[in-house]
Amino acid sequence: MRQILLAGVMLSIVGCGGMAITPTAPSDGAPQDGELAFPFDYKSFPTFLHGIQKPNAVRDLYINQRGAETQKGAAFANGSILVMEIHNAKKNTDDTYVKGHDGNLVKDGLAKIFVMQKGERWGNNAPEGLKNGDWMYSAFKPNGDRLDIGYEKCRSCHIPLGESKDYVHRYDEYFMKRVHSY
Ligand code: HEC
């Protein structure tokens, strides 16, 4: 993808003869689902929400600095990245889940990492009828390798949140719990 982006930029530079580059066509260099770069530094991102309890997993969510500057009630700015770590939950020998002192599930290895990222007019690359604003989706193994996943599933499950929550499931909870305001 990086090469494609680079090629797109180089073509624009050649085409514009050194003039300022303003993105026009949405598909020029904009990623498709599954093509986002793995945000290797996401562990240093501000916390979105941590320790979300699922029936068989624990999820930790991060947001990059650009996204964290978003004001409550607004949509996330282009350049925002949301990252969700999905951890397996530890089991007892009888197949029930181990509970910690706080009654919560105990993490037992990072299974996969889901990413949503936004860019100007990226949504025009979305499949017909599944546009989630300008968000694009990608799923990775913990080492950053891509997972082979049907991205329509991500879109269909996030689309009901609608524009008012910017297609982000934990939108309300994040702004309610956020400690810093920018
Ligand atoms: C069946 C519904 C469903 C599907 C399919 C789904 N998600 Fe989500 N997603 C959620 C829910 C619910 C949350 C909130 C955290 C939680 O409760 O697990 C969430 C949260 C997220 C977040 C954190 C921001 C937010 O919305 O709160 C990211 C990033 C994310 N999902 C990416 C993806 C990607 C990438 C895919 C596809 C590979 C995907 N999701 C598929 C339901 C879904």
Short mmCIF file of C-alpha atoms and ligand atoms in Angstrom, two decimals:
data_model
loop_
_atom_site.label_atom_id
_atom_site.label_comp_id
_atom_site.label_asym_id
_atom_site.label_seq_id
_atom_site.Cartn_x
_atom_site.Cartn_y
_atom_site.Cartn_z
CA MET A 1 0.00 0.00 0.00
CA ARG A 2 2.79 2.37 0.91
CA GLN A 3 4.24 1.93 -2.58
CA ILE A 4 0.84 2.63 -4.13
CA LEU A 5 0.41 5.78 -2.01
CA LEU A 6 3.90 6.88 -2.90
CA ALA A 7 3.31 6.21 -6.58
CA GLY A 8 0.10 8.25 -6.37
CA VAL A 9 1.89 11.17 -4.75
CA MET A 10 4.74 11.02 -7.26
CA LEU A 11 2.30 10.98 -10.15
CA SER A 12 0.51 14.01 -8.68
CA ILE A 13 3.80 15.86 -8.30
CA VAL A 14 4.75 15.13 -11.90
CA GLY A 15 1.23 15.96 -13.06
CA CYS A 16 1.01 19.25 -11.18
CA GLY A 17 4.45 20.44 -12.19
CA GLY A 18 5.37 21.34 -8.62
CA MET A 19 2.08 22.98 -7.65
CA ALA A 20 0.53 22.27 -4.25
CA ILE A 21 -0.96 18.79 -4.12
CA THR A 22 -4.64 18.77 -3.25
CA PRO A 23 -6.35 15.39 -3.20
CA THR A 24 -9.26 15.34 -5.60
CA ALA A 25 -10.37 11.86 -6.63
CA PRO A 26 -11.15 9.68 -3.60
CA SER A 27 -9.57 6.55 -4.98
CA ASP A 28 -6.23 8.26 -5.66
CA GLY A 29 -4.03 6.67 -3.05
CA ALA A 30 -6.90 6.25 -0.57
CA PRO A 31 -6.81 2.82 1.06
CA GLN A 32 -9.45 0.15 0.78
CA ASP A 33 -10.55 -1.93 3.77
CA GLY A 34 -7.70 -4.26 4.68
CA GLU A 35 -5.06 -1.85 3.37
CA LEU A 36 -4.49 0.41 6.39
CA ALA A 37 -0.92 0.56 7.66
CA PHE A 38 -0.44 -1.22 10.98
CA PRO A 39 0.03 1.51 13.63
CA PHE A 40 3.11 -0.03 15.25
CA ASP A 41 3.27 2.72 17.90
CA TYR A 42 -0.36 2.37 19.02
CA LYS A 43 0.65 1.35 22.56
CA SER A 44 1.83 4.93 23.04
CA PHE A 45 -1.57 6.32 21.93
CA PRO A 46 -3.93 7.80 24.52
CA THR A 47 -6.36 5.30 26.05
CA PHE A 48 -9.82 5.14 24.51
CA LEU A 49 -11.20 2.56 26.94
CA HIS A 50 -9.42 -0.37 28.59
CA GLY A 51 -10.59 -3.67 30.08
CA ILE A 52 -13.86 -4.05 28.16
CA GLN A 53 -15.37 -7.37 29.26
CA LYS A 54 -16.81 -9.65 26.58
CA PRO A 55 -18.16 -13.16 27.27
CA ASN A 56 -14.88 -14.77 26.15
CA ALA A 57 -12.44 -11.91 25.69
CA VAL A 58 -11.06 -8.67 27.06
CA ARG A 59 -10.67 -5.65 24.80
CA ASP A 60 -8.40 -2.62 25.15
CA LEU A 61 -9.06 0.39 22.94
CA TYR A 62 -6.63 3.16 21.96
CA ILE A 63 -7.00 6.37 19.98
CA ASN A 64 -4.23 8.40 18.38
CA GLN A 65 -3.52 11.96 19.45
CA ARG A 66 -5.38 13.44 16.48
CA GLY A 67 -8.49 11.49 17.39
CA ALA A 68 -8.14 12.32 21.08
CA GLU A 69 -8.40 16.01 20.23
CA THR A 70 -12.00 15.48 19.11
CA GLN A 71 -14.61 17.40 21.03
CA LYS A 72 -17.62 15.60 22.47
CA GLY A 73 -20.52 15.71 20.03
CA ALA A 74 -18.28 16.12 16.97
CA ALA A 75 -17.12 13.57 14.43
CA PHE A 76 -13.53 12.37 14.64
CA ALA A 77 -11.16 14.36 12.44
CA ASN A 78 -9.47 12.95 9.36
CA GLY A 79 -6.27 11.28 10.48
CA SER A 80 -7.95 9.72 13.53
CA ILE A 81 -6.97 6.11 14.28
CA LEU A 82 -8.88 3.81 16.62
CA VAL A 83 -7.25 0.56 17.68
CA MET A 84 -8.90 -2.37 19.43
CA GLU A 85 -6.80 -5.13 21.02
CA ILE A 86 -8.74 -8.36 21.43
CA HIS A 87 -7.28 -10.54 24.18
CA ASN A 88 -8.25 -14.14 24.84
CA ALA A 89 -9.63 -14.76 28.32
CA LYS A 90 -7.93 -17.30 30.58
CA LYS A 91 -9.78 -20.57 31.24
CA ASN A 92 -9.80 -22.99 34.15
CA THR A 93 -9.21 -26.68 33.47
CA ASP A 94 -12.99 -27.25 33.52
CA ASP A 95 -13.38 -24.77 30.63
CA THR A 96 -14.96 -22.02 32.75
CA TYR A 97 -13.31 -18.61 32.71
CA VAL A 98 -10.88 -17.51 35.40
CA LYS A 99 -12.05 -14.41 37.30
CA GLY A 100 -9.64 -11.98 38.96
CA HIS A 101 -10.13 -10.39 42.39
CA ASP A 102 -12.18 -7.66 40.73
CA GLY A 103 -14.49 -10.28 39.21
CA ASN A 104 -13.16 -9.55 35.73
CA LEU A 105 -11.82 -11.94 33.13
CA VAL A 106 -8.06 -12.40 33.05
CA LYS A 107 -6.15 -11.76 29.82
CA ASP A 108 -4.47 -14.79 28.25
CA GLY A 109 -2.68 -13.60 25.14
CA LEU A 110 -3.37 -11.01 22.48
CA ALA A 111 -5.42 -12.64 19.71
CA LYS A 112 -5.86 -9.87 17.15
CA ILE A 113 -5.93 -6.14 16.56
CA PHE A 114 -8.73 -4.26 14.78
CA VAL A 115 -8.11 -0.80 13.36
CA MET A 116 -10.37 1.99 12.05
CA GLN A 117 -8.77 4.99 10.38
CA LYS A 118 -10.21 8.04 8.68
CA GLY A 119 -9.02 10.15 5.78
CA GLU A 120 -10.49 12.75 3.49
CA ARG A 121 -13.09 11.17 1.22
CA TRP A 122 -11.87 7.63 2.02
CA GLY A 123 -15.51 6.64 2.44
CA ASN A 124 -15.96 6.87 -1.31
CA ASN A 125 -13.95 3.64 -1.46
CA ALA A 126 -16.54 1.84 0.69
CA PRO A 127 -18.61 -0.94 -0.82
CA GLU A 128 -22.06 0.09 -2.10
CA GLY A 129 -24.47 0.85 0.76
CA LEU A 130 -21.88 0.29 3.49
CA LYS A 131 -20.29 3.71 3.77
CA ASN A 132 -19.38 4.47 7.39
CA GLY A 133 -18.44 8.12 7.00
CA ASP A 134 -14.80 8.18 5.93
CA TRP A 135 -13.66 5.24 8.10
CA MET A 136 -11.67 2.35 6.65
CA TYR A 137 -11.16 -0.95 8.48
CA SER A 138 -8.30 -3.41 8.84
CA ALA A 139 -7.56 -6.43 11.01
CA PHE A 140 -4.12 -7.64 12.04
CA LYS A 141 -2.29 -10.38 13.91
CA PRO A 142 -0.42 -9.12 16.99
CA ASN A 143 2.81 -8.97 14.93
CA GLY A 144 1.20 -6.62 12.39
CA ASP A 145 0.56 -9.23 9.67
CA ARG A 146 -2.80 -8.79 7.95
CA LEU A 147 -5.74 -11.05 8.75
CA ASP A 148 -7.86 -12.37 5.91
CA ILE A 149 -11.29 -11.13 6.99
CA GLY A 150 -14.53 -10.07 5.29
CA TYR A 151 -14.71 -6.33 5.96
CA GLU A 152 -18.41 -6.05 5.12
CA LYS A 153 -18.94 -7.56 8.58
CA CYS A 154 -17.10 -4.69 10.27
CA ARG A 155 -19.12 -2.16 8.30
CA SER A 156 -22.52 -3.78 8.84
CA CYS A 157 -21.99 -3.92 12.59
CA HIS A 158 -20.66 -0.36 12.91
CA ILE A 159 -23.07 1.33 10.48
CA PRO A 160 -26.10 1.29 12.85
CA LEU A 161 -24.28 3.75 15.15
CA GLY A 162 -24.84 6.33 12.46
CA GLU A 163 -23.37 9.75 11.90
CA SER A 164 -24.28 11.06 15.36
CA LYS A 165 -21.83 8.58 16.98
CA ASP A 166 -19.51 8.65 13.96
CA TYR A 167 -19.97 4.86 13.61
CA VAL A 168 -18.02 4.32 16.83
CA HIS A 169 -19.62 1.86 19.27
CA ARG A 170 -18.14 3.25 22.47
CA TYR A 171 -18.50 6.91 21.45
CA ASP A 172 -20.68 7.93 24.43
CA GLU A 173 -18.70 5.94 26.96
CA TYR A 174 -15.41 7.42 25.77
CA PHE A 175 -16.53 11.01 26.11
CA MET A 176 -18.18 10.28 29.45
CA LYS A 177 -15.02 8.70 30.90
CA ARG A 178 -12.37 10.79 29.18
CA VAL A 179 -10.14 12.42 31.75
CA HIS A 180 -8.44 14.99 29.51
CA SER A 181 -10.26 17.44 27.38
CA TYR A 182 -8.34 19.11 24.60
C1 HEC B 1 -20.82 -7.99 15.43
C2 HEC B 1 -20.50 -6.59 15.55
C3 HEC B 1 -19.11 -6.09 15.21
C4 HEC B 1 -18.31 -6.44 14.15
C5 HEC B 1 -18.57 -7.50 13.08
C6 HEC B 1 -17.13 -5.61 14.25
N1 HEC B 1 -17.22 -4.77 15.32
FE1 HEC B 1 -15.87 -3.37 15.85
N2 HEC B 1 -16.88 -3.07 17.57
C7 HEC B 1 -18.07 -3.66 17.93
C8 HEC B 1 -18.41 -3.27 19.29
C9 HEC B 1 -19.66 -3.69 20.06
C10 HEC B 1 -17.39 -2.43 19.73
C11 HEC B 1 -17.21 -1.76 21.11
C12 HEC B 1 -16.25 -2.56 21.97
C13 HEC B 1 -16.87 -3.83 22.47
O1 HEC B 1 -17.92 -3.80 23.14
O2 HEC B 1 -16.33 -4.90 22.16
C14 HEC B 1 -16.46 -2.30 18.61
C15 HEC B 1 -15.36 -1.48 18.63
C16 HEC B 1 -14.46 -1.34 17.60
C17 HEC B 1 -13.37 -0.42 17.61
C18 HEC B 1 -13.12 0.64 18.68
C19 HEC B 1 -14.00 1.88 18.41
C20 HEC B 1 -15.48 1.69 18.71
O3 HEC B 1 -16.25 1.51 17.74
O4 HEC B 1 -15.85 1.71 19.90
C21 HEC B 1 -12.66 -0.66 16.47
C22 HEC B 1 -11.39 0.05 16.03
C23 HEC B 1 -13.33 -1.70 15.73
N3 HEC B 1 -14.45 -2.09 16.45
C24 HEC B 1 -12.93 -2.21 14.53
C25 HEC B 1 -13.56 -3.26 13.88
C26 HEC B 1 -13.05 -3.91 12.71
C27 HEC B 1 -11.76 -3.56 11.97
C28 HEC B 1 -13.93 -4.90 12.39
C29 HEC B 1 -13.84 -5.94 11.31
C30 HEC B 1 -12.59 -6.65 11.15
C31 HEC B 1 -14.99 -4.84 13.37
N4 HEC B 1 -14.75 -3.83 14.24
C32 HEC B 1 -16.09 -5.67 13.36
C33 HEC B 1 -18.83 -4.47 17.14
C34 HEC B 1 -18.40 -5.05 15.95
#
